[in-house]
Amino acid sequence: MSQKMNVTVVIILSLIALVTSGMAAFTWMDLKKARQQAHGELVPAALAAHAQPLFMPLEAFTVSLQPDEHENDRVLYVGLTLRLQDEKSRELVEAFLPEFRSRLLMLFSTHTAASLATSEGKALLVEQIKQVLSKQVIDGHSPVVTNVLFNAFILR
């Protein structure tokens, strides 16, 4: 019976050692992960998938604006860069660039200098640009523009 008891004690001690080792390894790995997150070393998977932004600069536009009551001709010179959701959107913009440039020229020419001189006016213009560019071009496909950035913005 003492030999059976010795075997049982050895098995129990082995199981305790195994469980303790497993818990120590899990705790160590969890602690390492927490340290990495605290130091900003770990990038969430969702963020990593969209870490590389896709920008597409457009050639600058020079447009005559609508005159105000007491103004002569005013001109807008604007340079834009589009931030696109994916490569498919970039390909669509590239393929239909003349159509998109025409849409943008038509949009810009409906504004007055006074409406574009304020920060609110520029923010509204960004939303209008996104709307104009998101209209479908072929078979229900349209580019997804996530942001519009101004490279140049001159009112004369």
Coordinates of N, CA and C in Angstrom, one line a residue:
M1 N 0.8 -1.2 0.0 CA 0.0 0.0 0.0 C 0.9 1.3 0.0
S2 N 2.0 1.2 0.6 CA 2.9 2.3 0.6 C 3.4 2.7 -0.7
Q3 N 3.6 1.7 -1.6 CA 4.1 1.9 -2.9 C 3.0 2.6 -3.8
K4 N 1.7 2.1 -3.6 CA 0.6 2.7 -4.2 C 0.4 4.2 -3.8
M5 N 0.6 4.4 -2.5 CA 0.5 5.7 -1.9 C 1.6 6.6 -2.5
N6 N 2.8 6.1 -2.7 CA 3.9 6.9 -3.2 C 3.6 7.3 -4.7
V7 N 3.0 6.4 -5.5 CA 2.7 6.6 -6.8 C 1.6 7.7 -6.9
T8 N 0.6 7.6 -6.0 CA -0.5 8.6 -6.0 C 0.0 9.9 -5.6
V9 N 0.9 10.0 -4.6 CA 1.5 11.3 -4.2 C 2.3 11.9 -5.3
V10 N 3.1 11.1 -6.0 CA 3.9 11.6 -7.1 C 3.0 12.1 -8.3
I11 N 1.9 11.4 -8.5 CA 1.0 11.9 -9.6 C 0.3 13.2 -9.2
I12 N -0.1 13.3 -7.9 CA -0.8 14.5 -7.5 C 0.2 15.7 -7.5
L13 N 1.4 15.4 -7.0 CA 2.4 16.5 -7.0 C 2.8 16.9 -8.5
S14 N 2.8 15.9 -9.4 CA 3.1 16.2 -10.8 C 2.0 17.1 -11.4
L15 N 0.7 16.7 -11.1 CA -0.4 17.5 -11.6 C -0.4 18.9 -11.0
I16 N -0.1 19.1 -9.7 CA 0.0 20.4 -9.1 C 1.1 21.2 -9.8
A17 N 2.2 20.6 -10.0 CA 3.3 21.3 -10.7 C 3.0 21.7 -12.1
L18 N 2.3 20.8 -12.8 CA 1.8 21.1 -14.2 C 0.8 22.3 -14.2
V19 N -0.2 22.3 -13.3 CA -1.2 23.3 -13.3 C -0.5 24.6 -12.9
T20 N 0.4 24.6 -11.9 CA 1.1 25.8 -11.5 C 1.9 26.4 -12.6
S21 N 2.6 25.5 -13.3 CA 3.4 26.0 -14.5 C 2.6 26.6 -15.6
G22 N 1.4 26.0 -15.8 CA 0.5 26.5 -16.8 C 0.0 27.9 -16.4
M23 N -0.4 28.0 -15.2 CA -0.9 29.3 -14.7 C 0.2 30.4 -14.7
A24 N 1.4 30.0 -14.4 CA 2.5 31.0 -14.4 C 2.8 31.4 -15.8
A25 N 2.8 30.5 -16.8 CA 3.0 30.9 -18.2 C 1.9 31.8 -18.7
F26 N 0.6 31.5 -18.4 CA -0.5 32.3 -18.8 C -0.4 33.7 -18.2
T27 N -0.1 33.8 -16.9 CA 0.1 35.1 -16.3 C 1.2 35.9 -16.9
W28 N 2.3 35.2 -17.1 CA 3.5 35.9 -17.7 C 3.1 36.5 -19.1
M29 N 2.4 35.7 -19.9 CA 2.1 36.2 -21.3 C 1.0 37.3 -21.2
D30 N 0.1 37.2 -20.3 CA -0.9 38.2 -20.2 C -0.3 39.5 -19.7
L31 N 0.7 39.4 -18.8 CA 1.4 40.6 -18.2 C 2.2 41.2 -19.3
K32 N 2.8 40.4 -20.2 CA 3.6 41.0 -21.3 C 2.7 41.7 -22.3
K33 N 1.6 41.2 -22.6 CA 0.6 41.8 -23.5 C 0.1 43.1 -22.9
A34 N -0.2 43.2 -21.6 CA -0.6 44.4 -20.9 C 0.5 45.5 -20.9
R35 N 1.7 45.1 -20.8 CA 2.8 46.0 -20.8 C 3.0 46.6 -22.2
Q36 N 2.8 45.8 -23.3 CA 2.9 46.3 -24.6 C 1.8 47.2 -24.9
Q37 N 0.6 47.0 -24.5 CA -0.5 47.9 -24.7 C -0.3 49.2 -24.0
A38 N 0.2 49.1 -22.8 CA 0.5 50.3 -22.0 C 1.5 51.2 -22.7
H39 N 2.5 50.6 -23.3 CA 3.5 51.4 -24.0 C 3.2 51.7 -25.5
G40 N 2.0 51.3 -25.9 CA 1.5 51.5 -27.3 C 2.2 50.7 -28.3
E41 N 2.8 49.6 -27.9 CA 3.5 48.7 -28.9 C 2.6 47.8 -29.6
L42 N 1.4 47.5 -29.1 CA 0.5 46.6 -29.7 C -0.6 47.4 -30.5
V43 N -0.7 47.1 -31.8 CA -1.7 47.8 -32.6 C -2.9 46.9 -32.8
P44 N -4.1 47.4 -32.4 CA -5.3 46.5 -32.6 C -5.4 46.1 -34.1
A45 N -5.9 44.9 -34.3 CA -6.0 44.3 -35.7 C -6.9 45.2 -36.6
A46 N -8.0 45.8 -36.1 CA -8.8 46.6 -36.9 C -8.1 47.8 -37.4
L47 N -7.2 48.4 -36.5 CA -6.5 49.6 -36.8 C -5.3 49.2 -37.8
A48 N -4.7 48.1 -37.6 CA -3.6 47.6 -38.5 C -4.1 47.4 -39.9
A49 N -5.4 47.0 -40.1 CA -5.9 46.7 -41.4 C -6.0 48.1 -42.2
H50 N -6.3 49.1 -41.5 CA -6.5 50.4 -42.1 C -5.4 51.4 -41.8
A51 N -4.2 50.9 -41.4 CA -3.1 51.7 -41.0 C -2.5 52.5 -42.2
Q52 N -2.5 52.0 -43.3 CA -2.0 52.7 -44.5 C -3.1 53.4 -45.2
P53 N -3.1 54.7 -45.0 CA -4.2 55.5 -45.7 C -3.9 55.5 -47.2
L54 N -4.9 55.7 -48.0 CA -4.8 55.8 -49.4 C -5.2 57.2 -49.9
F55 N -4.2 58.0 -50.3 CA -4.4 59.3 -50.7 C -4.3 59.5 -52.2
M56 N -5.1 60.3 -52.8 CA -5.0 60.6 -54.2 C -5.0 62.1 -54.4
P57 N -3.9 62.7 -54.8 CA -3.9 64.1 -55.1 C -4.5 64.4 -56.4
L58 N -5.3 65.5 -56.5 CA -5.9 65.9 -57.8 C -5.1 67.2 -58.2
E59 N -5.1 67.4 -59.5 CA -4.5 68.6 -60.1 C -5.3 69.8 -59.6
A60 N -4.7 70.9 -59.3 CA -5.4 72.1 -58.8 C -6.4 72.6 -59.7
F61 N -7.5 73.2 -59.1 CA -8.6 73.8 -59.9 C -8.5 75.3 -59.8
T62 N -8.8 76.0 -60.9 CA -9.0 77.4 -60.9 C -10.3 77.7 -61.5
V63 N -11.2 78.3 -60.7 CA -12.6 78.5 -61.0 C -13.1 79.9 -60.8
S64 N -13.9 80.4 -61.7 CA -14.6 81.7 -61.5 C -15.8 81.4 -60.5
L65 N -15.9 82.3 -59.5 CA -17.0 82.1 -58.6 C -18.1 83.0 -58.9
Q66 N -19.3 82.8 -58.3 CA -20.4 83.6 -58.5 C -20.1 85.0 -57.8
P67 N -20.4 86.1 -58.5 CA -20.2 87.4 -57.9 C -21.2 87.7 -56.8
D68 N -20.7 88.4 -55.8 CA -21.6 89.0 -54.8 C -22.2 90.3 -55.4
E69 N -23.1 90.9 -54.6 CA -23.7 92.1 -55.2 C -22.7 93.2 -55.5
H70 N -21.7 93.4 -54.7 CA -20.8 94.6 -54.9 C -19.4 94.1 -55.3
E71 N -19.3 92.9 -55.9 CA -18.0 92.4 -56.3 C -17.9 92.2 -57.8
N72 N -16.6 92.3 -58.2 CA -16.4 92.0 -59.6 C -16.1 90.5 -59.6
D73 N -15.4 90.0 -60.7 CA -15.1 88.6 -60.8 C -14.2 88.2 -59.6
R74 N -14.5 87.0 -59.0 CA -13.7 86.4 -58.0 C -13.3 85.0 -58.5
V75 N -12.1 84.6 -58.1 CA -11.5 83.4 -58.6 C -11.1 82.5 -57.4
L76 N -11.4 81.2 -57.5 CA -10.9 80.3 -56.5 C -9.8 79.4 -57.1
Y77 N -8.7 79.3 -56.4 CA -7.7 78.4 -56.8 C -7.6 77.4 -55.6
V78 N -7.9 76.1 -55.9 CA -7.9 75.1 -54.8 C -7.2 73.8 -55.3
G79 N -6.4 73.3 -54.4 CA -5.7 72.0 -54.6 C -6.3 71.0 -53.6
L80 N -6.6 69.9 -54.1 CA -7.3 68.8 -53.2 C -6.5 67.5 -53.2
T81 N -6.6 66.8 -52.1 CA -6.2 65.5 -52.0 C -7.3 64.7 -51.4
L82 N -7.7 63.6 -52.1 CA -8.8 62.7 -51.6 C -8.2 61.6 -50.7
R83 N -8.8 61.3 -49.6 CA -8.5 60.1 -48.9 C -9.6 59.1 -49.2
L84 N -9.2 58.0 -49.8 CA -10.1 57.0 -50.3 C -10.1 55.7 -49.4
Q85 N -11.2 55.1 -49.4 CA -11.4 53.9 -48.5 C -10.5 52.7 -49.0
D86 N -10.5 52.5 -50.3 CA -9.8 51.3 -50.7 C -9.2 51.5 -52.2
E87 N -8.5 50.5 -52.6 CA -7.9 50.6 -53.9 C -9.0 50.6 -55.0
K88 N -10.1 50.0 -54.8 CA -11.2 50.0 -55.8 C -11.7 51.4 -56.0
S89 N -11.8 52.2 -55.0 CA -12.2 53.6 -55.1 C -11.2 54.4 -55.8
R90 N -9.9 54.2 -55.6 CA -8.8 54.9 -56.3 C -8.9 54.6 -57.8
E91 N -9.1 53.3 -58.1 CA -9.2 52.9 -59.5 C -10.4 53.6 -60.2
L92 N -11.6 53.7 -59.5 CA -12.7 54.3 -60.1 C -12.5 55.8 -60.3
V93 N -11.9 56.5 -59.4 CA -11.6 57.9 -59.5 C -10.6 58.1 -60.7
E94 N -9.6 57.3 -60.8 CA -8.6 57.4 -61.8 C -9.3 57.2 -63.2
A95 N -10.2 56.1 -63.3 CA -10.8 55.8 -64.6 C -11.8 56.9 -65.0
F96 N -12.4 57.5 -64.1 CA -13.5 58.5 -64.4 C -13.0 59.9 -64.0
L97 N -11.7 60.2 -64.0 CA -11.2 61.5 -63.5 C -11.8 62.7 -64.3
P98 N -11.9 62.6 -65.6 CA -12.5 63.8 -66.3 C -13.9 64.1 -65.8
E99 N -14.7 63.1 -65.6 CA -16.1 63.2 -65.1 C -16.1 63.8 -63.7
F100 N -15.2 63.3 -62.8 CA -15.1 63.9 -61.5 C -14.6 65.3 -61.4
R101 N -13.6 65.6 -62.3 CA -13.2 67.0 -62.3 C -14.3 67.9 -62.8
S102 N -15.0 67.5 -63.8 CA -16.1 68.3 -64.3 C -17.2 68.6 -63.2
R103 N -17.5 67.5 -62.5 CA -18.5 67.6 -61.3 C -18.0 68.6 -60.3
L104 N -16.7 68.6 -60.0 CA -16.1 69.5 -59.0 C -16.1 70.9 -59.5
L105 N -15.7 71.1 -60.8 CA -15.7 72.5 -61.3 C -17.1 73.1 -61.3
M106 N -18.1 72.3 -61.6 CA -19.5 72.7 -61.5 C -19.9 73.1 -60.1
L107 N -19.5 72.3 -59.2 CA -19.8 72.6 -57.7 C -19.1 73.9 -57.3
F108 N -17.8 74.0 -57.6 CA -17.1 75.2 -57.1 C -17.7 76.5 -57.7
S109 N -18.1 76.4 -59.0 CA -18.6 77.6 -59.6 C -20.0 78.1 -59.1
T110 N -20.6 77.3 -58.3 CA -21.9 77.7 -57.7 C -21.7 78.5 -56.4
H111 N -20.5 78.6 -55.9 CA -20.2 79.3 -54.7 C -19.8 80.7 -54.9
T112 N -20.0 81.5 -53.8 CA -19.5 82.9 -53.8 C -18.2 82.9 -52.9
A113 N -17.4 84.0 -53.1 CA -16.2 84.1 -52.3 C -16.6 84.2 -50.8
A114 N -17.7 84.9 -50.5 CA -18.1 85.1 -49.1 C -18.5 83.7 -48.5
S115 N -19.1 82.9 -49.2 CA -19.5 81.6 -48.7 C -18.3 80.6 -48.4
L116 N -17.2 80.9 -49.1 CA -16.0 80.0 -48.9 C -15.0 80.6 -48.0
A117 N -15.2 81.9 -47.6 CA -14.2 82.6 -46.8 C -14.1 82.1 -45.3
T118 N -15.2 81.5 -44.9 CA -15.2 81.1 -43.4 C -14.8 79.6 -43.3
S119 N -14.5 79.2 -42.1 CA -14.2 77.8 -41.8 C -15.4 77.0 -42.0
E120 N -16.6 77.5 -41.6 CA -17.8 76.7 -41.8 C -18.1 76.5 -43.3
G121 N -17.8 77.5 -44.1 CA -18.0 77.4 -45.6 C -17.1 76.3 -46.2
K122 N -15.8 76.3 -45.7 CA -14.9 75.3 -46.2 C -15.3 73.9 -45.7
A123 N -15.8 73.8 -44.5 CA -16.3 72.5 -44.0 C -17.5 72.0 -44.8
L124 N -18.4 72.9 -45.1 CA -19.5 72.6 -45.9 C -19.1 72.1 -47.3
L125 N -18.1 72.8 -47.9 CA -17.6 72.5 -49.2 C -17.0 71.0 -49.2
V126 N -16.3 70.7 -48.1 CA -15.7 69.3 -48.0 C -16.8 68.3 -48.1
E127 N -17.9 68.5 -47.4 CA -19.1 67.6 -47.4 C -19.7 67.5 -48.8
Q128 N -19.8 68.7 -49.4 CA -20.4 68.7 -50.8 C -19.5 68.0 -51.8
I129 N -18.2 68.1 -51.6 CA -17.3 67.4 -52.5 C -17.4 65.9 -52.3
K130 N -17.5 65.5 -51.1 CA -17.7 64.0 -50.8 C -19.0 63.5 -51.4
Q131 N -20.0 64.3 -51.3 CA -21.3 64.0 -51.9 C -21.2 63.9 -53.4
V132 N -20.6 64.9 -54.1 CA -20.5 64.9 -55.5 C -19.7 63.7 -56.0
L133 N -18.6 63.4 -55.3 CA -17.7 62.3 -55.7 C -18.3 60.9 -55.5
S134 N -19.3 60.8 -54.5 CA -19.8 59.5 -54.2 C -21.0 59.1 -55.1
K135 N -21.4 60.0 -56.0 CA -22.4 59.6 -57.0 C -21.9 58.5 -57.9
Q136 N -22.8 57.5 -58.2 CA -22.3 56.4 -58.9 C -21.9 56.8 -60.3
V137 N -20.9 56.0 -60.8 CA -20.4 56.3 -62.2 C -20.7 55.2 -63.1
I138 N -20.7 54.0 -62.7 CA -21.0 52.9 -63.6 C -21.5 51.7 -62.8
D139 N -22.6 51.1 -63.3 CA -23.2 49.9 -62.7 C -23.3 49.9 -61.2
G140 N -23.8 51.0 -60.7 CA -24.0 51.1 -59.3 C -22.7 51.2 -58.4
H141 N -21.6 51.4 -59.1 CA -20.3 51.6 -58.4 C -20.0 53.0 -58.2
S142 N -19.5 53.4 -57.0 CA -19.1 54.7 -56.8 C -17.9 54.7 -55.8
P143 N -17.0 55.6 -55.9 CA -15.8 55.6 -55.0 C -16.3 56.0 -53.6
V144 N -15.5 55.5 -52.6 CA -15.8 55.9 -51.2 C -14.7 56.9 -50.8
V145 N -15.1 58.2 -50.7 CA -14.2 59.2 -50.3 C -14.4 59.4 -48.8
T146 N -13.4 59.1 -48.0 CA -13.5 59.3 -46.5 C -13.2 60.7 -46.0
N147 N -12.3 61.4 -46.8 CA -12.0 62.7 -46.4 C -11.5 63.5 -47.6
V148 N -11.6 64.8 -47.5 CA -11.1 65.7 -48.6 C -10.2 66.7 -47.9
L149 N -8.9 66.8 -48.3 CA -7.9 67.6 -47.7 C -7.6 68.8 -48.7
F150 N -7.4 70.0 -48.2 CA -7.0 71.1 -49.0 C -5.5 71.2 -49.0
N151 N -4.9 71.3 -50.2 CA -3.5 71.5 -50.3 C -3.2 73.0 -50.6
A152 N -4.2 73.6 -51.2 CA -4.1 75.1 -51.5 C -5.5 75.6 -51.5
F153 N -5.7 76.8 -51.0 CA -7.0 77.4 -51.0 C -6.9 78.9 -51.1
I154 N -7.0 79.5 -52.3 CA -6.8 80.9 -52.5 C -8.0 81.5 -53.1
L155 N -8.5 82.6 -52.5 CA -9.7 83.3 -53.0 C -9.1 84.6 -53.5
R156 N -9.3 85.0 -54.8 CA -8.9 86.3 -55.4 C -10.0 87.0 -55.9

